[in-house]
Coordinates of C-alpha atoms in Angstrom, one line a residue:
X1 CA 19.4 19.4 -24.0
X2 CA 22.1 17.8 -21.8
X3 CA 21.3 20.4 -19.1
X4 CA 17.7 19.2 -19.2
X5 CA 18.7 15.5 -18.8
X6 CA 20.9 16.4 -16.0
X7 CA 18.2 18.5 -14.3
X8 CA 15.6 15.8 -14.6
X9 CA 17.9 13.2 -13.2
X10 CA 19.0 15.4 -10.4
X11 CA 15.4 16.2 -9.3
X12 CA 14.4 12.5 -9.6
X13 CA 17.2 11.7 -7.3
X14 CA 16.2 14.4 -4.9
X15 CA 12.7 13.0 -4.7
X16 CA 14.0 9.5 -4.0
X17 CA 16.4 10.8 -1.3
X18 CA 13.6 12.8 0.3
X19 CA 11.5 9.7 0.9
X20 CA 14.5 7.7 2.0
X21 CA 15.4 10.5 4.4
X22 CA 11.9 10.5 5.9
X23 CA 12.1 6.7 6.7
X24 CA 15.6 7.2 8.1
X25 CA 14.5 10.0 10.3
X26 CA 11.4 8.1 11.5
X27 CA 13.6 5.1 12.4
X28 CA 15.9 7.3 14.4
X29 CA 13.0 8.9 16.3
X30 CA 11.6 5.5 17.2
X31 CA 15.1 4.3 18.4
X32 CA 15.2 7.3 20.7
X33 CA 12.0 6.4 22.6
X34 CA 11.8 2.6 22.3
X35 CA 10.9 0.3 23.9
X36 CA 8.1 2.0 26.0
X37 CA 6.5 4.2 23.3
X38 CA 3.5 6.2 24.4
X39 CA 1.4 6.0 21.2
X40 CA -1.0 8.7 22.5
X41 CA 1.7 11.3 22.4
X42 CA 4.0 9.8 19.8
X43 CA 1.4 9.6 17.1
X44 CA -0.4 12.5 15.3
X45 CA -3.2 10.1 14.6
X46 CA -3.8 6.3 14.8
X47 CA -5.9 3.7 13.1
X48 CA -6.5 0.4 14.8
X49 CA -7.3 -3.0 13.4
X50 CA -7.7 -6.4 15.0
X51 CA -4.0 -7.3 14.7
X52 CA -2.2 -4.0 14.4
X53 CA -2.2 -0.3 15.3
X54 CA -1.1 2.2 12.6
X55 CA 0.6 5.3 14.0
X56 CA 1.1 8.4 12.0
X57 CA 4.3 9.8 13.5
X58 CA 4.1 13.4 14.7
X59 CA 7.7 14.1 13.9
X60 CA 7.5 12.7 10.4
X61 CA 4.0 13.0 9.1
X62 CA 4.7 11.1 5.8
X63 CA 5.6 7.9 7.7
X64 CA 3.4 5.4 9.6
X65 CA 4.6 2.9 12.2
X66 CA 2.6 -0.3 12.2
X67 CA 2.8 -2.3 15.3
X68 CA 1.2 -5.5 16.6
X69 CA -1.6 -5.1 19.1
X70 CA -0.2 -8.0 21.2
X71 CA 2.9 -10.2 21.3
X72 CA 1.2 -13.5 20.4
X73 CA -1.4 -14.6 17.9
X74 CA -2.1 -18.2 18.6
X75 CA 1.0 -20.2 17.7
X76 CA 2.6 -17.2 15.9
X77 CA 4.5 -14.4 17.6
X78 CA 4.3 -10.8 16.5
X79 CA 7.7 -10.8 14.9
X80 CA 6.7 -13.7 12.6
X81 CA 3.5 -11.9 11.7
X82 CA 5.4 -8.7 10.7
X83 CA 8.1 -10.6 8.8
X84 CA 5.5 -12.5 6.8
X85 CA 3.6 -9.3 6.0
X86 CA 6.7 -7.5 4.7
X87 CA 7.7 -10.6 2.7
X88 CA 4.3 -10.9 1.2
X89 CA 4.1 -7.3 0.2
X90 CA 7.5 -7.4 -1.5
X91 CA 6.5 -10.7 -3.1
X92 CA 3.3 -9.5 -4.8
X93 CA 5.2 -6.4 -6.0
X94 CA 8.2 -8.3 -7.4
X95 CA 6.3 -11.2 -8.9
X96 CA 3.2 -9.5 -10.2
X97 CA 4.3 -5.8 -10.4
X98 CA 1.3 -5.2 -8.1
X99 CA 1.3 -1.6 -6.8
X100 CA 1.8 -1.5 -3.0
X101 CA 2.1 1.1 -0.3
X102 CA 5.8 1.9 0.1
X103 CA 7.4 0.1 3.0
X104 CA 10.9 0.4 4.6
X105 CA 12.4 -2.8 6.0
X106 CA 13.8 -4.1 8.2
X107 CA 11.3 -4.4 11.0
X108 CA 11.8 -2.7 14.4
X109 CA 11.8 -5.1 17.3
X110 CA 11.2 -4.7 21.1
X111 CA 8.6 -1.9 21.2
X112 CA 5.4 -1.6 23.2
X113 CA 2.4 -3.4 21.8
X114 CA -0.6 -1.4 20.7
X115 CA -3.2 -2.7 23.2
X116 CA -1.1 -4.7 25.7
X117 CA 1.6 -3.3 27.8
X118 CA 4.2 -5.9 26.7
X119 CA 7.4 -4.5 25.2
X120 CA 7.9 -7.6 23.0
X121 CA 6.2 -6.4 19.9
X122 CA 7.5 -5.6 16.4
X123 CA 6.6 -3.0 13.9
X124 CA 7.6 -1.7 10.5
X125 CA 7.6 1.6 8.6
X126 CA 5.2 2.4 5.9
X127 CA 4.3 5.5 3.8
X128 CA 1.3 7.2 5.4
X129 CA -1.4 7.8 2.8
X130 CA -3.1 11.0 3.9
X131 CA -6.9 11.2 3.5
X132 CA -6.4 13.9 0.9
X133 CA -4.4 11.4 -1.2
X134 CA -6.5 8.3 -0.9
X135 CA -9.1 6.3 1.0
X136 CA -8.6 3.0 2.6
X137 CA -11.0 0.3 1.5
X138 CA -11.4 -3.3 2.7
X139 CA -12.1 -4.9 -0.7
X140 CA -12.5 -8.4 0.9
X141 CA -15.4 -7.2 3.1
X142 CA -17.1 -5.6 0.1
X143 CA -16.9 -8.9 -1.8
X144 CA -18.1 -10.9 1.2
X145 CA -21.0 -8.6 1.7
X146 CA -21.9 -8.4 -2.0
X147 CA -21.3 -4.7 -2.0
X148 CA -18.8 -4.2 -4.8
X149 CA -21.2 -1.8 -6.6
X150 CA -21.2 0.4 -3.5
X151 CA -17.4 0.4 -3.5
X152 CA -17.4 1.3 -7.2
X153 CA -19.6 4.3 -6.7
X154 CA -17.6 5.4 -3.7
X155 CA -14.3 5.3 -5.7
X156 CA -15.9 7.2 -8.6
X157 CA -17.0 9.9 -6.1
X158 CA -13.5 10.7 -4.8
X159 CA -11.2 9.7 -7.6
X160 CA -10.7 12.2 -10.4
X161 CA -12.2 11.0 -13.7
X162 CA -8.9 11.1 -15.5
X163 CA -7.3 8.9 -12.8
X164 CA -9.8 6.0 -13.0
X165 CA -7.9 4.4 -15.8
X166 CA -4.9 4.1 -13.6
X167 CA -7.0 2.5 -10.9
X168 CA -8.3 0.0 -13.5
X169 CA -4.7 -0.7 -14.5
X170 CA -3.6 -1.4 -11.0
X171 CA -6.5 -3.8 -10.4
X172 CA -5.7 -5.5 -13.7
X173 CA -2.2 -6.3 -12.4
X174 CA -3.8 -8.0 -9.3
X175 CA -6.0 -10.0 -11.6
X176 CA -3.1 -11.0 -13.8
X177 CA -1.1 -12.0 -10.7
X178 CA -3.9 -14.3 -9.6
X179 CA -3.8 -16.1 -13.0
X180 CA -1.1 -18.6 -12.0
X181 CA -2.1 -21.4 -14.5
X182 CA -5.8 -21.2 -15.3
X183 CA -5.6 -24.1 -17.7
X184 CA -4.7 -26.3 -14.8
X185 CA -7.2 -24.5 -12.5
X186 CA -4.3 -23.0 -10.6
X187 CA -4.7 -19.5 -9.2
X188 CA -3.2 -17.2 -6.6
X189 CA -5.2 -15.2 -4.1
X190 CA -4.0 -12.2 -2.1
X191 CA -5.7 -12.9 1.2
X192 CA -7.6 -10.2 3.0
X193 CA -7.4 -8.0 -0.1
X194 CA -7.4 -4.3 1.0
X195 CA -5.6 -1.1 0.2
X196 CA -5.8 2.6 -0.8
X197 CA -7.8 3.9 -3.7
X198 CA -6.0 7.1 -4.6
X199 CA -7.7 10.4 -5.4
X200 CA -5.5 11.0 -8.4
X201 CA -6.0 7.4 -9.6
X202 CA -4.5 4.0 -8.7
X203 CA -4.9 1.3 -6.1
X204 CA -2.1 0.5 -3.6
X205 CA -2.3 -2.9 -1.9
X206 CA -1.7 -2.7 1.9
X207 CA -1.4 -5.5 4.4
X208 CA -1.0 -9.0 2.9
X209 CA -1.2 -11.6 5.7
X210 CA -0.9 -14.6 3.2
X211 CA -0.8 -15.5 -0.4
X212 CA -2.5 -18.7 -1.7
X213 CA -1.0 -20.5 -4.6
X214 CA -2.2 -23.4 -6.7
X215 CA -5.8 -23.0 -5.6
X216 CA -8.9 -23.6 -7.7
X217 CA -11.7 -21.2 -8.4
X218 CA -13.5 -22.4 -5.3
X219 CA -10.4 -21.9 -3.1
X220 CA -10.6 -19.7 0.0
X221 CA -8.0 -18.2 2.3
X222 CA -9.9 -19.1 5.4
X223 CA -13.4 -20.4 6.2
X224 CA -16.0 -17.8 5.3
X225 CA -13.7 -15.9 3.0
X226 CA -14.5 -15.0 -0.7
X227 CA -13.6 -17.7 -3.2
X228 CA -11.1 -17.1 -5.9
X229 CA -14.0 -16.9 -8.4
X230 CA -15.7 -14.2 -6.4
X231 CA -12.5 -12.2 -6.1
X232 CA -11.9 -12.4 -9.9
X233 CA -15.5 -11.4 -10.6
X234 CA -15.2 -8.4 -8.3
X235 CA -12.0 -7.3 -10.0
X236 CA -13.6 -7.7 -13.4
X237 CA -16.5 -5.5 -12.2
X238 CA -14.2 -2.8 -11.0
X239 CA -11.9 -2.9 -14.0
X240 CA -14.9 -2.6 -16.3
X241 CA -16.4 0.3 -14.3
X242 CA -13.2 2.3 -14.1
X243 CA -11.7 1.9 -17.5
X244 CA -11.5 -0.2 -20.8
X245 CA -9.9 -3.5 -20.1
X246 CA -7.4 -3.2 -23.0
X247 CA -6.3 0.4 -22.4
X248 CA -2.6 0.8 -21.9
X249 CA -2.8 3.0 -18.9
X250 CA -0.7 3.9 -15.9
X251 CA 2.7 2.7 -14.8
X252 CA 2.4 2.4 -11.1
X253 CA 4.5 -0.5 -9.9
X254 CA 4.2 0.7 -6.3
X255 CA 5.4 4.2 -6.8
X256 CA 4.8 6.6 -4.0
X257 CA 2.4 9.5 -4.4
X258 CA 4.0 12.9 -3.7
X259 CA 2.9 13.8 -0.2
X260 CA 2.4 17.1 1.6
X261 CA 6.0 17.5 2.8
X262 CA 7.3 17.0 -0.7
X263 CA 5.2 19.4 -2.6
X264 CA 8.1 21.8 -3.0
X265 CA 10.2 19.1 -4.6
X266 CA 7.3 18.4 -7.0
X267 CA 7.0 22.0 -7.9
X268 CA 10.8 22.3 -8.7
X269 CA 10.5 19.2 -10.9
X270 CA 7.6 20.8 -12.9
X271 CA 9.6 24.0 -13.3
X272 CA 12.6 22.0 -14.6
X273 CA 10.4 20.2 -17.1
X274 CA 8.9 23.4 -18.4
X275 CA 12.3 24.9 -18.8
X276 CA 13.4 21.9 -20.8
X277 CA 10.4 22.4 -23.1
X278 CA 10.8 26.1 -23.7
X279 CA 14.5 26.7 -23.2
X280 CA 16.5 27.4 -26.5

């Protein structure tokens, strides 16, 4: 039995080190080519938003490098935007046990921007969720467009049935985090709610530009955004659709999914567990 405990602990440590090694390798690769990074050749694939470009690194496919599109955003510079995003992701995870996409601080400064040629942009490392693992969905847009039912059907189509309960559990954590002090009409809101619905179950929050606190049910992050009441209603609809509200399901807390480069580690861990069960 002691051998089993040792083996399980050993393999758990190997998995943690593998992810840490990926981030360390990715950081070294960026340091080699910064500041003037050619994202067309450096990235295996990219995804662009209004504020940032997400680069899946060719050399470390499990890691994404998220960089500002430009150095200035009104009165804020890129470095401030990135610092706030990292802080907000860590905050929702720490305060609310909200599942998030794994990130690796600190930020990386003085790199080329996504759209502009300036070398004064900042980026950070994040676990790259492969399309086989999960699908990115802009929940905020679905709420604003009154298309939550479309989102529910889409998630049911690509998430395995057994995993929907974990998705409901992750969404329940977001709802619980929003309930700052309902008796006083005080709520939190994760602005621009978005993230990855995982094929095997779960929802990982990604990109948190701001967190409202102490707002009422009619509070909004910005003009034209969904109200707190609308966000809570959408979460209730999804939680009800994906699993019973009171089920004790899942224990995500932002854990990484095992990605393609780490399948061999996962297989070794399974073998070790089987050995523990059947060994004399």
